[in-house]
């Protein structure tokens, strides 16, 4: 666990933690984290936070310093699951689609498989671990206080961020980026700046993941309650002497389907806060009666407030990549090095672990065939999708492979879509459209990014990790043979990088929007048109911050927690 454990909880709590972690690998929150089946039928709190994800954990820990907080998480604990905690099991974690999995898959209407988190810690329990801050320009555009932003980042970093060991593959990518002009070299830094750098990681040097759930070590155990496997069904509103609806309660169900209610104490400062993510927060607003009136009526939901902007502005950073079989062994690494280009495409890399499997269910078996064919060209190998090929897949899902991937994703993006309800069941995914590359600038940046990847692959610095007789065109063709999405392929794919980008687009799990500032919430993240309700998570963003958003989403939870406490206790923050 993080270095703050010993100073953040008392000796008695530590003793319980030591026993549980050593023998049953449970969370260090035995005094305040429980399964929702243990929740009372009714209880009251100062703050009710829906979603124990990347933002929600930081927010709950902060607010608990001066108020009674309830944190409701629809998933379980990230601890004790090796698929979450070990870097080598990254792909297996995202491949787990069982009902109790921390991963809930969905496919956008664009035909691109994606995933949302269903676990304490949210996306930080699923992702590739890269930790990097937003740029100063982004912070200024958001209207945030730079000093408090920096303090909030530092608060997060003390618990979950580490400098990664840069081994051979990542060094070759770094040197290749510099060789082809993605300069200057900025060394190891959390800061966002043009050039090539080594960023932070939430994987420590032993390859163990530290999630946003670790930030709950900062919580006051006497002021916080966490219920796991608690699915919120609705936020309830009342009208007391004014025309504005006021949030006052939530109803959630435990894993057995039993109903529980949580209420706000009668105090004008108390609030319900949605931190359920870019899919969950707009979905919960709609299920609670706030959203486009046509959708609400179509699902027979009582209208609290007609706001057609709920669910709008959905965006996902498109990712495109090339897989490079290596003539020599490669380390298991996820994202550690990034090239931040002047044309606003970001170049990153991973190796050893079957990174690609996480974004395409059949990729492991396809790689098994393709990579063996590279090493043993005269061998007759099974066709992807056949029982023989599927039998080859597990070894590639769960162990190192002698290959790596170099990917690019674009800043922003400029292309946006929308989210709609499919059912009234909060356990079901909403329907989401991202409209990848709808804006031509996004497509142009992808082409520039792919050209940069090609130059890195052809660089002298990278030469030892590439088969000398394998051309870049062969790598492109191999990528076209991999079922990375459900989109059709075109004859021009191998000749046109524009068509290649469109047809092989994948997600890098950076979707955002749906509850954006000035559309759904104000600059204090209060939901427009109602009282006692905020949204604090990535659904409020217009653009994904930095190269990777998780650091900023965690920061936002801490930042807004501090802001809310300053409103509650104006003499100073704790």
Short mmCIF file of C-alpha atoms in Angstrom, two decimals, residues 109-110 308-316 413-420 431-436 438 512-514 516 519:
data_model
loop_
_atom_site.label_atom_id
_atom_site.label_comp_id
_atom_site.label_asym_id
_atom_site.label_seq_id
_atom_site.Cartn_x
_atom_site.Cartn_y
_atom_site.Cartn_z
CA UNK A 109 -22.39 2.66 -31.87
CA UNK A 110 -19.15 3.43 -33.73
CA UNK A 308 -31.28 18.54 -23.40
CA UNK A 309 -27.52 18.86 -22.81
CA UNK A 310 -27.30 15.90 -20.42
CA UNK A 311 -25.49 13.17 -22.35
CA UNK A 312 -24.19 15.54 -25.01
CA UNK A 313 -20.55 16.25 -25.84
CA UNK A 314 -19.43 12.64 -25.38
CA UNK A 315 -15.92 12.13 -26.70
CA UNK A 316 -13.21 9.48 -26.63
CA UNK A 413 -10.55 15.29 -29.45
CA UNK A 414 -12.61 17.79 -31.44
CA UNK A 415 -15.12 15.15 -32.57
CA UNK A 416 -18.02 14.59 -30.17
CA UNK A 417 -21.15 12.48 -29.87
CA UNK A 418 -23.88 11.71 -27.37
CA UNK A 419 -25.24 9.25 -24.83
CA UNK A 420 -28.77 7.87 -24.52
CA UNK A 431 -25.91 3.69 -25.64
CA UNK A 432 -23.02 5.96 -26.56
CA UNK A 433 -21.76 7.42 -29.83
CA UNK A 434 -18.31 9.05 -29.98
CA UNK A 435 -18.18 9.98 -33.71
CA UNK A 436 -14.47 9.19 -34.07
CA UNK A 438 -15.95 13.31 -37.49
CA UNK A 512 -15.44 12.04 -21.18
CA UNK A 513 -18.30 14.53 -21.47
CA UNK A 514 -22.02 14.19 -20.85
CA UNK A 516 -20.16 19.48 -19.16
CA UNK A 519 -24.21 22.92 -20.13
#
